[in-house]
PDB file of C-alpha atoms in Angstrom:
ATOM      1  CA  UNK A   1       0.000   0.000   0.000  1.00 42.00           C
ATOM      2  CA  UNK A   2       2.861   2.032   0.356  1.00 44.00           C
ATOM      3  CA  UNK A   3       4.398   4.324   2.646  1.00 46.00           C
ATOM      4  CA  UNK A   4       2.853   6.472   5.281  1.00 44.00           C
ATOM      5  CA  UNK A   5      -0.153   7.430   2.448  1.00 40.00           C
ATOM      6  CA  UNK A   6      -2.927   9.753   3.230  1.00 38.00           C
ATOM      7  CA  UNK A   7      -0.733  12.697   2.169  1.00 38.00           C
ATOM      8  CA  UNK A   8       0.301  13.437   6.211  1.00 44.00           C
ATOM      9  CA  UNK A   9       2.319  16.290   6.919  1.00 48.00           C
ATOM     10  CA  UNK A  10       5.252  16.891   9.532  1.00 51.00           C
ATOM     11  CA  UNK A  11       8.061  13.918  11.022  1.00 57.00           C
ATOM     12  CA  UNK A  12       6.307  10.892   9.952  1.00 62.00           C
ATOM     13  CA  UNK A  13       7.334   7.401  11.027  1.00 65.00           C
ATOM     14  CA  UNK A  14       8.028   5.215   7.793  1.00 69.00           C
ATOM     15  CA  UNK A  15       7.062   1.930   6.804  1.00 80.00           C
ATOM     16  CA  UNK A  16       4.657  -0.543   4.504  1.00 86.00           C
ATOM     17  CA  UNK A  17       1.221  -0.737   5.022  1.00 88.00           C
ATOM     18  CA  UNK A  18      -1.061  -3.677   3.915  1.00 89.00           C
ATOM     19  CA  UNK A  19      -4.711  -4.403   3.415  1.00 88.00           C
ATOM     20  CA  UNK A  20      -5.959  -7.830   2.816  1.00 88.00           C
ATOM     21  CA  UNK A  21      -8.907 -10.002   3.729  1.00 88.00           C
ATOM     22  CA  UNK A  22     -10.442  -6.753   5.688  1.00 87.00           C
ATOM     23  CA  UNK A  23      -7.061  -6.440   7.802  1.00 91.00           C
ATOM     24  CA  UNK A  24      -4.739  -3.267   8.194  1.00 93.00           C
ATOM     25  CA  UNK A  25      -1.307  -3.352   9.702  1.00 93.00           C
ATOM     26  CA  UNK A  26       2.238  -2.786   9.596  1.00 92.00           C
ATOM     27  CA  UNK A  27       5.130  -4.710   7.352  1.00 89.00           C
ATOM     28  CA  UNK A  28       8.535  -3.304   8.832  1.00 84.00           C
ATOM     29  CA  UNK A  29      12.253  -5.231   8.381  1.00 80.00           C
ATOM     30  CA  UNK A  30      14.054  -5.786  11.236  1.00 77.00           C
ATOM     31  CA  UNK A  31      17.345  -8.061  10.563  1.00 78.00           C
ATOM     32  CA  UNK A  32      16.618  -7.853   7.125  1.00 79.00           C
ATOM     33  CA  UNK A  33      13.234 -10.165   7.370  1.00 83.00           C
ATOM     34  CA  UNK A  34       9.635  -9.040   7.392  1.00 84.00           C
ATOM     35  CA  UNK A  35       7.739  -8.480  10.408  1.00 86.00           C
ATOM     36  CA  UNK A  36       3.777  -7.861  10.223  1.00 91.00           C
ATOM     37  CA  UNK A  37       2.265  -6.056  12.300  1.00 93.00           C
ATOM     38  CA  UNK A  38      -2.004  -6.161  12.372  1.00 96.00           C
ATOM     39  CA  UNK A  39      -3.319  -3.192  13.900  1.00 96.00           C
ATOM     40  CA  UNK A  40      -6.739  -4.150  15.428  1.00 95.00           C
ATOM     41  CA  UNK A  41      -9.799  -1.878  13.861  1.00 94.00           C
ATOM     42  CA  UNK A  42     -12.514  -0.181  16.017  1.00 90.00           C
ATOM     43  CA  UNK A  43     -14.603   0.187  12.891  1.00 86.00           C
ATOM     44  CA  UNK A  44     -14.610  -2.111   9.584  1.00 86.00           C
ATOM     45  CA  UNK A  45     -16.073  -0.230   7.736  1.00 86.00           C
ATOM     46  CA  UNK A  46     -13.193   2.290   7.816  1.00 88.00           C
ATOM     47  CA  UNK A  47      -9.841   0.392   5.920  1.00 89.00           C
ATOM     48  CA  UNK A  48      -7.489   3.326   5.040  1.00 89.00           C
ATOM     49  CA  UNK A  49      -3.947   2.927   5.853  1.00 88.00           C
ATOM     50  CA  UNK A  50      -2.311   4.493   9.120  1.00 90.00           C
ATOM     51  CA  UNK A  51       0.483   6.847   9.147  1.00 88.00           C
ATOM     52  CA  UNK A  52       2.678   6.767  12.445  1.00 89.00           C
ATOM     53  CA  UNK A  53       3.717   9.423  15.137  1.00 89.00           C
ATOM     54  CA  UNK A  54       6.915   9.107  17.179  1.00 88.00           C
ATOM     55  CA  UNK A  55       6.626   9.988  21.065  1.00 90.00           C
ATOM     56  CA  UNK A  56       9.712  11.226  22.116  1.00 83.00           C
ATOM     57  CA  UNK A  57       9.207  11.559  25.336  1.00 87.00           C
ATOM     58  CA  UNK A  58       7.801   7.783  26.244  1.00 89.00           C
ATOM     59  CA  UNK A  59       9.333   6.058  23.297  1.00 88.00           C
ATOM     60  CA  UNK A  60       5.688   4.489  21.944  1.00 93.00           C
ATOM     61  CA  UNK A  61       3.921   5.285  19.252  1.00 93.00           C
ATOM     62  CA  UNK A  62       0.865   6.893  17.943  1.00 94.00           C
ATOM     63  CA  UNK A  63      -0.846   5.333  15.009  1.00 94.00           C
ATOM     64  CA  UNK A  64      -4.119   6.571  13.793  1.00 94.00           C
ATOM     65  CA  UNK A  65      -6.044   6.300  10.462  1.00 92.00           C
ATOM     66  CA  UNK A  66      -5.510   9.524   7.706  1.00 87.00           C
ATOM     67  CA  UNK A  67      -9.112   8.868   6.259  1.00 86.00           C
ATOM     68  CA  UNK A  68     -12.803   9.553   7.480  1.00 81.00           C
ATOM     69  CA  UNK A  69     -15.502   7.869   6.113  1.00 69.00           C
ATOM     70  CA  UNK A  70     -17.392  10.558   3.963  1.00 59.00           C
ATOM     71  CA  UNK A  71     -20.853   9.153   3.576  1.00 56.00           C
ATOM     72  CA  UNK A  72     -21.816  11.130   6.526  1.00 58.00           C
ATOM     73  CA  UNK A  73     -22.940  14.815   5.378  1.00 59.00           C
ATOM     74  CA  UNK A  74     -22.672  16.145   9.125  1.00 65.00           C
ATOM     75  CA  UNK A  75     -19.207  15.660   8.897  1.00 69.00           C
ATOM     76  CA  UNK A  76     -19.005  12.757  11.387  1.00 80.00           C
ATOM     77  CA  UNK A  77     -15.467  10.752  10.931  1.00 86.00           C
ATOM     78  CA  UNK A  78     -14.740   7.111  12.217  1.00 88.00           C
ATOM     79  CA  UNK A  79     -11.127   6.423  12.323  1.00 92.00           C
ATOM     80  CA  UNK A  80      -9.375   3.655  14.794  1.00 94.00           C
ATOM     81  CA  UNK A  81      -5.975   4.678  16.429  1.00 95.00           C
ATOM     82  CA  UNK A  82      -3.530   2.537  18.030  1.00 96.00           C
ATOM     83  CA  UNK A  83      -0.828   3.388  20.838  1.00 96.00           C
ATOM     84  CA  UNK A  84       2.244   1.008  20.429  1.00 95.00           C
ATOM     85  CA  UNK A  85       4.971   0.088  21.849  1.00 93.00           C
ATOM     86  CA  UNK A  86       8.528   0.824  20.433  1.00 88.00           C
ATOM     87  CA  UNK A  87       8.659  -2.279  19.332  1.00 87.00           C
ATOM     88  CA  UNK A  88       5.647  -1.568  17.403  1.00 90.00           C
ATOM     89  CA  UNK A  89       3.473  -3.585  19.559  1.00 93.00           C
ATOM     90  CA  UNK A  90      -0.400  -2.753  19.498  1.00 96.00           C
ATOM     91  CA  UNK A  91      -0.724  -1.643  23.358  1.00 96.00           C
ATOM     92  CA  UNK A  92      -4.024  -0.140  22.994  1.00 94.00           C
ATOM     93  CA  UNK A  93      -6.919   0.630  20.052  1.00 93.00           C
ATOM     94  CA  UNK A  94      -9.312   3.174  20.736  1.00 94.00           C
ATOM     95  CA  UNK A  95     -11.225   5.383  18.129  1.00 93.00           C
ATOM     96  CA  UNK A  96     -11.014   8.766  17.372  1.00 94.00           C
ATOM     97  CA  UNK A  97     -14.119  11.145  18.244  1.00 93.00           C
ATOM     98  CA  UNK A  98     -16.496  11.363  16.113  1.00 89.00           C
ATOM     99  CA  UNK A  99     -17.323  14.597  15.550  1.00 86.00           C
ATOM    100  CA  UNK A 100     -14.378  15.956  12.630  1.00 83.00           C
ATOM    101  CA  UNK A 101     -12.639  19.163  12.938  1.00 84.00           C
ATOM    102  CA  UNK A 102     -11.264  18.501   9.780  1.00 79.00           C
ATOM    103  CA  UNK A 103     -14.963  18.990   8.486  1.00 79.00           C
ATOM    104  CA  UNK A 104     -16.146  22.022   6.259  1.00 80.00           C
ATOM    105  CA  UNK A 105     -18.857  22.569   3.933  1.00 78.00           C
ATOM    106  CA  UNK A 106     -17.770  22.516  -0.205  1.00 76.00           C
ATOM    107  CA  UNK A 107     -18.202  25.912  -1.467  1.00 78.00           C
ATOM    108  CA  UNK A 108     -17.500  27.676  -4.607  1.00 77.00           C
ATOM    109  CA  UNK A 109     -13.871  29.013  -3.200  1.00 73.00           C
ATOM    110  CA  UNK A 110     -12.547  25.955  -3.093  1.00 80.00           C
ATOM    111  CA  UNK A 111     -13.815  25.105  -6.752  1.00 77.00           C
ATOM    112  CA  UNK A 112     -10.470  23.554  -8.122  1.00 77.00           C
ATOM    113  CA  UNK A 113     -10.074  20.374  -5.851  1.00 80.00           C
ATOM    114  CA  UNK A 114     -12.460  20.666  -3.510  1.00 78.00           C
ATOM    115  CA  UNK A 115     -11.917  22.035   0.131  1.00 78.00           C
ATOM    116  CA  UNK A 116     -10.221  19.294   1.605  1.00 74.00           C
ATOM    117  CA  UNK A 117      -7.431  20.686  -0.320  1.00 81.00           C
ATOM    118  CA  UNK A 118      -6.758  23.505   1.469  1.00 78.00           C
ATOM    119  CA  UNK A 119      -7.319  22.401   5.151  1.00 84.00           C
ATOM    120  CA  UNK A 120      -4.300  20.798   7.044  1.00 87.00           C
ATOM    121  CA  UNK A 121      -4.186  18.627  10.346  1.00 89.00           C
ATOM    122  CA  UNK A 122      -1.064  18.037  11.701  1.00 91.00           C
ATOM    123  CA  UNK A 123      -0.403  15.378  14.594  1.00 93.00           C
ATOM    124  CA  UNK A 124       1.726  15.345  17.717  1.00 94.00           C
ATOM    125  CA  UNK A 125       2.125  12.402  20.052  1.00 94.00           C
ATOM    126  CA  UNK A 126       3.786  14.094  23.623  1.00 94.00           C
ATOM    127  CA  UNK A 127       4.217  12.115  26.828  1.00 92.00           C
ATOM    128  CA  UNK A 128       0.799   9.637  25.831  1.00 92.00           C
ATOM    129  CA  UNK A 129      -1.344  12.386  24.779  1.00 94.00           C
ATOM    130  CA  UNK A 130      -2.750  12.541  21.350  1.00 96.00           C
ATOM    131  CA  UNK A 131      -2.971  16.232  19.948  1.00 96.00           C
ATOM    132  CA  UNK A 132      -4.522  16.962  16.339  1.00 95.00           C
ATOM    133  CA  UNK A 133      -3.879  20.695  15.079  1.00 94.00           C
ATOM    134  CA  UNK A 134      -6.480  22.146  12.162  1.00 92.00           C
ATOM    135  CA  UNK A 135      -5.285  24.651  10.280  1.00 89.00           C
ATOM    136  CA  UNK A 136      -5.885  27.097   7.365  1.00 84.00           C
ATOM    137  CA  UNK A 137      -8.338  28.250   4.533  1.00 81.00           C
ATOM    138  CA  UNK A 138     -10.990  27.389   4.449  1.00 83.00           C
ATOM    139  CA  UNK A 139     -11.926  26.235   7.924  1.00 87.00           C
ATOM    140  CA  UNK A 140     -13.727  28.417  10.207  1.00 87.00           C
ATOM    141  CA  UNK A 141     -11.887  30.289  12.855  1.00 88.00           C
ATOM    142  CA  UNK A 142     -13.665  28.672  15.679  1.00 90.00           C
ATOM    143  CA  UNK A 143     -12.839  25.544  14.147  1.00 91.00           C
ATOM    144  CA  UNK A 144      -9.483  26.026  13.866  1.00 93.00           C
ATOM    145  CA  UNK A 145      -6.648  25.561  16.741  1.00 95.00           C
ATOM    146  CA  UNK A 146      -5.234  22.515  18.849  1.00 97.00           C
ATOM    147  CA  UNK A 147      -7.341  19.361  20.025  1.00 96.00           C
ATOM    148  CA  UNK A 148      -6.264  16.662  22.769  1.00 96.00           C
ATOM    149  CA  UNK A 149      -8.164  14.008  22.465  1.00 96.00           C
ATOM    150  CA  UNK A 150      -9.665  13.020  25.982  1.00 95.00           C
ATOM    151  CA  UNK A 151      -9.815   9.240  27.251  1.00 90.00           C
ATOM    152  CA  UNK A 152     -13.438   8.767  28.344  1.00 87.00           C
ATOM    153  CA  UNK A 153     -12.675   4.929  29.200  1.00 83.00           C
ATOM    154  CA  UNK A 154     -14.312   2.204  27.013  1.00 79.00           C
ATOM    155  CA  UNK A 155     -12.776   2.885  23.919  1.00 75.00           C
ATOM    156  CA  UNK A 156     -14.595   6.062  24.126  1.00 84.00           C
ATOM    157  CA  UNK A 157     -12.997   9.646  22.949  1.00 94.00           C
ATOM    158  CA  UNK A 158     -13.658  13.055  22.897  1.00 95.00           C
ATOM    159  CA  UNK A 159     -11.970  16.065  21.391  1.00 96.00           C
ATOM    160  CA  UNK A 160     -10.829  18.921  24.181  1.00 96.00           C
ATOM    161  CA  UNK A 161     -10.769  22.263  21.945  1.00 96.00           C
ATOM    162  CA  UNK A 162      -7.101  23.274  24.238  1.00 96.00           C
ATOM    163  CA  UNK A 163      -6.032  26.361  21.825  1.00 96.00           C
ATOM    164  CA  UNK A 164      -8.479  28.490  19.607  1.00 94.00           C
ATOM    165  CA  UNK A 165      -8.525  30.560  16.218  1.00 92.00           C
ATOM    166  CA  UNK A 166      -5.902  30.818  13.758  1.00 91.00           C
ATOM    167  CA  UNK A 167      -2.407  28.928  14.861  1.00 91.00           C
ATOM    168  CA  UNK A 168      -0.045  27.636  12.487  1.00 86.00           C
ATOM    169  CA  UNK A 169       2.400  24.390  12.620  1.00 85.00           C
ATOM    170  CA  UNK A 170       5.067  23.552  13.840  1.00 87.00           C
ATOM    171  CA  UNK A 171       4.420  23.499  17.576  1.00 93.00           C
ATOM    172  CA  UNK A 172       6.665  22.926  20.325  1.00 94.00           C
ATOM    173  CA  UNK A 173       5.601  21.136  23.424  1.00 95.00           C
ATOM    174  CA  UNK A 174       7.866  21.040  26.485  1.00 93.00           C
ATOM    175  CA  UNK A 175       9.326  16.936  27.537  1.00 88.00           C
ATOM    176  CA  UNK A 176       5.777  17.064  29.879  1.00 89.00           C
ATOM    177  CA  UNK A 177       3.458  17.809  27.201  1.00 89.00           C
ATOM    178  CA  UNK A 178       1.767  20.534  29.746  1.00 92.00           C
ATOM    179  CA  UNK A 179       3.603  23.725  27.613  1.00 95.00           C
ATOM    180  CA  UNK A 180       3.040  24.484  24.450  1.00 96.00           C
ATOM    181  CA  UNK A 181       4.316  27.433  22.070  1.00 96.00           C
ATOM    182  CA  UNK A 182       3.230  28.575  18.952  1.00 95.00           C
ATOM    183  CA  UNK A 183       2.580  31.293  16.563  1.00 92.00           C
ATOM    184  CA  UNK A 184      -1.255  33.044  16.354  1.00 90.00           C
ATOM    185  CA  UNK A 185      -1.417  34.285  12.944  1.00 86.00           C
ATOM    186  CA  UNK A 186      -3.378  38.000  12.715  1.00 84.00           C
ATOM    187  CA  UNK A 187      -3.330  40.412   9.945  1.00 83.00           C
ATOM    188  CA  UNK A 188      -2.080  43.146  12.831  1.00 85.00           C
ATOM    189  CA  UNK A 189       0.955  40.739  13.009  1.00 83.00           C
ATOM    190  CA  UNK A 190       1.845  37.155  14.000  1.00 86.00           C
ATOM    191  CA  UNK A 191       3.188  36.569  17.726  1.00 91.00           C
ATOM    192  CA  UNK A 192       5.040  33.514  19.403  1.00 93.00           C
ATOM    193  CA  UNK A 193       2.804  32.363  22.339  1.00 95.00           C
ATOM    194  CA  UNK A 194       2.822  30.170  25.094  1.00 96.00           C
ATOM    195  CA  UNK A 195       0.261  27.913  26.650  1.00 95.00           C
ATOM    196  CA  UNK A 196       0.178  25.559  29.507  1.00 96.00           C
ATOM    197  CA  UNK A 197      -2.125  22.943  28.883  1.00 94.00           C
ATOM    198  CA  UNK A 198      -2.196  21.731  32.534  1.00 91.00           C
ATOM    199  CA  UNK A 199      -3.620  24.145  34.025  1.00 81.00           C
TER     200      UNK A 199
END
């Protein structure tokens, strides 16, 4: 399937994906043989490939799927991610909320490809939290800005809206994931902030 598809942007983990029989996973080559990896799905109906995110801080990885499931026009999004180990293990499977950031309406400005085009989420595993940044034309500002996603228990996620309006990648996070800096883009001039996220 290739390597780290979906089109992800920023420091991506690389490796083979696979898709057979209704089954997703992992093909790396360790010692110079293959090693698969299956990567347990939360929904079936959802099979696009994974991309990976290295966590620094812990050593385990985040691996989540780059696709929603479009049938939905309320902009719902079903997408499994995995934590794993770094050995690549599957540790834990969870899904994603439900409700998509990601999500806008078509309209006429983003007649050439269509607005998913123009949006961007970029993904940051720090110290076992999952963050998803949403970012430019032609989502709304409310819409845009920085999302942990919350453990409910159960398999069961929610999105926790952390930083608002119009901030661009990269981000920085301090080694305990509670800092944060980052520029907020404003036509009266952009400005390095910082945010703690534990308070």
């Amino acid at each position: 399937m290739g390597i780290n598809q979906g089109l992800p942007r920023g420091e991506y983990l690389d490796f083979y994906t696979y898709l057979h029989l209704g089954k997703i996973g992992l093909v790396t080559f360790p010692n110079a043989s293959a090693k698969k990896i299956e990567l347990p799905l939360q929904s079936v109906d959802n099979l696009s490939p994974p991309a990976v995110k290295r966590d620094s801080i812990s050593n385990d990885f985040l691996a989540f799927q780059t696709m929603c499931l479009r049938d939905d026009p309320d902009g719902a999004c079903t997408r499994t991610a995995w934590w794993l180990d770094a050995d690549l293990q599957v540790m834990s499977s969870f899904l994603l909320p439900n409700d998509d950031p990601f999500f806008t309406e078509e309209k006429f400005a983003c007649f050439s490809c269509g607005c998913g085009c123009y949006t961007q989420e970029d993904v940051y595993a720090v110290n076992g939290e999952a963050f998803f940044l949403y970012s430019a034309f032609p989502l709304p500002k409310s819409q845009r800005g920085l999302y942990r996603v919350a453990d409910l228990g159960a398999g069961r996620t929610e999105w926790v809206h952390e930083i608002k309006g119009r901030i661009e990648p990269p981000l920085a996070f301090s080694p305990s994931g509670c800092k944060v800096a980052y520029f907020r883009v404003s036509r009266f001039g952009d400005s390095l902030q910082v945010r703690n996220l534990c308070q």
